[in-house]
């Protein structure tokens, strides 16, 4: 258990023993540093409840707990300020990382994130899903849960019809286009680059010719209905080819998925879904829909469409099928959707439909974790100069150019390139995880790459400093023996804040608490580092203390970077 949680329990017990009813105690950071490190503010509430003088109550509590702290004092109407004993702060800082985590009953959680679309380039929105989703997944793992990450590949849609029609045009003699072929289909001879060329070509052609568009629609519908074996075989192969390059991009972002499933897999469960939804479905303009509006809704929630008027499934049908499959196979406690918040209404419909129909029992929580958009300097969703969707690889390159300039001149050649690549990803990821996830933010490669302020490079530079210092000392067990100055104290207090930061981030699925904290921790470390000549310290106990402190901070920053899925560099 964390120092903070432990202390909260201790105070709660003392208060209850004094005869006051209180459900929980929350330690807050002390607003005035000279008065204490933390404060508790419940004495005023208790005073009201028991019609007593708040300072009297505060004094009683102070007397009951003062032996457990270095200092307890009362300020204003009854704020109780607390200063930890040095040994408590020290033990908290050197203990195992798990001491900073206040565990709860472990759950089985599926995180649905990524959401790339097969045979299409990943764009900025997919990057946000990947970064935020991966961090949320890792945070859930950190809290001891059994977590499954699923990419939910968008592998049904126009792109299938586009690519197949294009291939048919280019190589009409292939067996997939021969209606009389009844052997085993061979391996299709296409690369991801071929698909990347063919898709835009088909797309332009289909825009220009209604006839071509009709063909595209037809092929897409045939795949969706699972009717045409040739097209299904061909499309599955194309999905696999493009998955290889999609996985490469995810790998760059340090994202790995436990399940690489997609909308096509969900088609297998559509009959079961329709059976469960049957009592709720009705016809509307030829389509099958389901009402999800509730009496107390303040806004209109339109019906959820389940089957289109042409009999085909739709995005939502595939999400329902996926839910069915996940419930059957994993019976999770939670399914978390990390998706662009512009899909919020859609997920509201799907989630409501799932509960209303009984597809999902009330004991399983479906939660939509929406995120905002990354905008250009004009405040609009980030576009290329000619107005197209910004591709992820281009974005990474823009950051690369900026960050490469910041690397020390003596690092060159292949090493320089590799460090710049890692830094570019770290820069992008840190600034993507910095704002609260629902907040939109502006892409600013110069600001993001700065060595000062809340940036990836600032964090990694601090981390490099720690590593470099630790590489110069003998590898042995160092102890924090005393608290020789305020710089050390500030770092120790900062470390004590970690458990609350992690808990908040986990409770709200808000990674920004961690990115912010990491900045504050490195800032406190840098002040300590700049003010003290660590390796030349003459007093042996103080020197050992300094080194032990660097080790502690390093191990925390290492762990937090890992949650953020940001890779460290050795130098920069
Ligand atoms: N492929 C979708 C898109 O690009 C995102 C998928 C999100 N996840 C889900 N279960 N619907 O918009």
PDB file of N, CA and C and ligand atoms in Angstrom, residues 112-117 123 126 151-154 263 315 319 326 337-339 343 346-347, ligand 1:
ATOM      1  N   UNK A 112     -10.211  -1.699 -26.683  1.00  0.00           N
ATOM      2  CA  UNK A 112     -10.410  -1.650 -28.133  1.00  0.00           C
ATOM      3  C   UNK A 112      -9.805  -0.332 -28.592  1.00  0.00           C
ATOM      4  N   UNK A 113      -8.683  -0.399 -29.266  1.00  0.00           N
ATOM      5  CA  UNK A 113      -8.019   0.836 -29.681  1.00  0.00           C
ATOM      6  C   UNK A 113      -7.262   0.579 -30.981  1.00  0.00           C
ATOM      7  N   UNK A 114      -6.718   1.604 -31.545  1.00  0.00           N
ATOM      8  CA  UNK A 114      -6.023   1.421 -32.821  1.00  0.00           C
ATOM      9  C   UNK A 114      -6.994   1.752 -33.946  1.00  0.00           C
ATOM     10  N   UNK A 115      -7.785   0.738 -34.334  1.00  0.00           N
ATOM     11  CA  UNK A 115      -8.847   0.968 -35.299  1.00  0.00           C
ATOM     12  C   UNK A 115      -8.393   1.372 -36.688  1.00  0.00           C
ATOM     13  N   UNK A 116      -7.170   0.993 -37.065  1.00  0.00           N
ATOM     14  CA  UNK A 116      -6.702   1.321 -38.417  1.00  0.00           C
ATOM     15  C   UNK A 116      -7.605   0.641 -39.443  1.00  0.00           C
ATOM     16  N   UNK A 117      -7.626   1.173 -40.639  1.00  0.00           N
ATOM     17  CA  UNK A 117      -8.433   0.587 -41.695  1.00  0.00           C
ATOM     18  C   UNK A 117      -7.534  -0.126 -42.693  1.00  0.00           C
ATOM     19  N   UNK A 123      -3.844   7.530 -40.338  1.00  0.00           N
ATOM     20  CA  UNK A 123      -3.785   8.984 -40.226  1.00  0.00           C
ATOM     21  C   UNK A 123      -3.653   9.402 -38.770  1.00  0.00           C
ATOM     22  N   UNK A 126      -5.716   7.858 -36.005  1.00  0.00           N
ATOM     23  CA  UNK A 126      -5.291   6.524 -35.592  1.00  0.00           C
ATOM     24  C   UNK A 126      -4.092   6.586 -34.657  1.00  0.00           C
ATOM     25  N   UNK A 151      -7.140  -4.574 -31.792  1.00  0.00           N
ATOM     26  CA  UNK A 151      -6.993  -3.483 -32.759  1.00  0.00           C
ATOM     27  C   UNK A 151      -8.313  -3.131 -33.457  1.00  0.00           C
ATOM     28  N   UNK A 152      -9.233  -4.052 -33.489  1.00  0.00           N
ATOM     29  CA  UNK A 152     -10.499  -3.873 -34.216  1.00  0.00           C
ATOM     30  C   UNK A 152     -10.269  -3.209 -35.584  1.00  0.00           C
ATOM     31  N   UNK A 153      -9.566  -3.949 -36.398  1.00  0.00           N
ATOM     32  CA  UNK A 153      -9.203  -3.485 -37.737  1.00  0.00           C
ATOM     33  C   UNK A 153     -10.453  -3.188 -38.574  1.00  0.00           C
ATOM     34  N   UNK A 154     -10.423  -2.051 -39.252  1.00  0.00           N
ATOM     35  CA  UNK A 154     -11.529  -1.723 -40.164  1.00  0.00           C
ATOM     36  C   UNK A 154     -11.289  -2.431 -41.488  1.00  0.00           C
ATOM     37  N   UNK A 263     -13.404  -6.200 -38.282  1.00  0.00           N
ATOM     38  CA  UNK A 263     -14.844  -6.202 -38.499  1.00  0.00           C
ATOM     39  C   UNK A 263     -15.283  -7.468 -39.237  1.00  0.00           C
ATOM     40  N   UNK A 315     -21.342  -0.633 -39.864  1.00  0.00           N
ATOM     41  CA  UNK A 315     -20.310  -0.473 -38.822  1.00  0.00           C
ATOM     42  C   UNK A 315     -20.793  -0.997 -37.459  1.00  0.00           C
ATOM     43  N   UNK A 319     -19.748  -3.947 -34.691  1.00  0.00           N
ATOM     44  CA  UNK A 319     -19.372  -3.727 -33.292  1.00  0.00           C
ATOM     45  C   UNK A 319     -20.197  -4.624 -32.376  1.00  0.00           C
ATOM     46  N   UNK A 326     -16.681 -11.199 -27.942  1.00  0.00           N
ATOM     47  CA  UNK A 326     -15.869 -10.936 -26.738  1.00  0.00           C
ATOM     48  C   UNK A 326     -16.542 -11.489 -25.484  1.00  0.00           C
ATOM     49  N   UNK A 337     -13.445   1.525 -25.082  1.00  0.00           N
ATOM     50  CA  UNK A 337     -13.262   1.932 -26.471  1.00  0.00           C
ATOM     51  C   UNK A 337     -12.491   3.238 -26.532  1.00  0.00           C
ATOM     52  N   UNK A 338     -11.285   3.185 -27.053  1.00  0.00           N
ATOM     53  CA  UNK A 338     -10.503   4.410 -27.199  1.00  0.00           C
ATOM     54  C   UNK A 338     -10.620   4.858 -28.652  1.00  0.00           C
ATOM     55  N   UNK A 339     -11.541   5.765 -28.885  1.00  0.00           N
ATOM     56  CA  UNK A 339     -11.906   6.158 -30.250  1.00  0.00           C
ATOM     57  C   UNK A 339     -12.159   7.666 -30.278  1.00  0.00           C
ATOM     58  N   UNK A 343     -17.121   9.994 -32.573  1.00  0.00           N
ATOM     59  CA  UNK A 343     -17.939   8.773 -32.662  1.00  0.00           C
ATOM     60  C   UNK A 343     -18.721   8.536 -31.372  1.00  0.00           C
ATOM     61  N   UNK A 346     -22.461   7.599 -31.691  1.00  0.00           N
ATOM     62  CA  UNK A 346     -22.550   6.243 -32.230  1.00  0.00           C
ATOM     63  C   UNK A 346     -22.324   5.201 -31.121  1.00  0.00           C
ATOM     64  N   UNK A 347     -21.273   5.418 -30.321  1.00  0.00           N
ATOM     65  CA  UNK A 347     -21.007   4.451 -29.253  1.00  0.00           C
ATOM     66  C   UNK A 347     -22.091   4.465 -28.192  1.00  0.00           C
TER      67      UNK A 347
HETATM   68  N1  LIG B   1     -11.893   1.879 -37.999  1.00  0.00           N
HETATM   69  C1  LIG B   1     -12.584   2.926 -37.307  1.00  0.00           C
HETATM   70  C2  LIG B   1     -12.218   4.289 -37.915  1.00  0.00           C
HETATM   71  O1  LIG B   1     -11.189   4.427 -38.552  1.00  0.00           O
HETATM   72  C3  LIG B   1     -12.275   2.962 -35.836  1.00  0.00           C
HETATM   73  C4  LIG B   1     -12.655   1.719 -35.061  1.00  0.00           C
HETATM   74  C5  LIG B   1     -12.958   2.017 -33.632  1.00  0.00           C
HETATM   75  N2  LIG B   1     -13.336   0.873 -32.850  1.00  0.00           N
HETATM   76  C6  LIG B   1     -14.555   0.299 -32.866  1.00  0.00           C
HETATM   77  N3  LIG B   1     -14.791  -0.745 -32.110  1.00  0.00           N
HETATM   78  N4  LIG B   1     -15.516   0.768 -33.617  1.00  0.00           N
HETATM   79  O2  LIG B   1     -12.966   5.224 -37.707  1.00  0.00           O
END
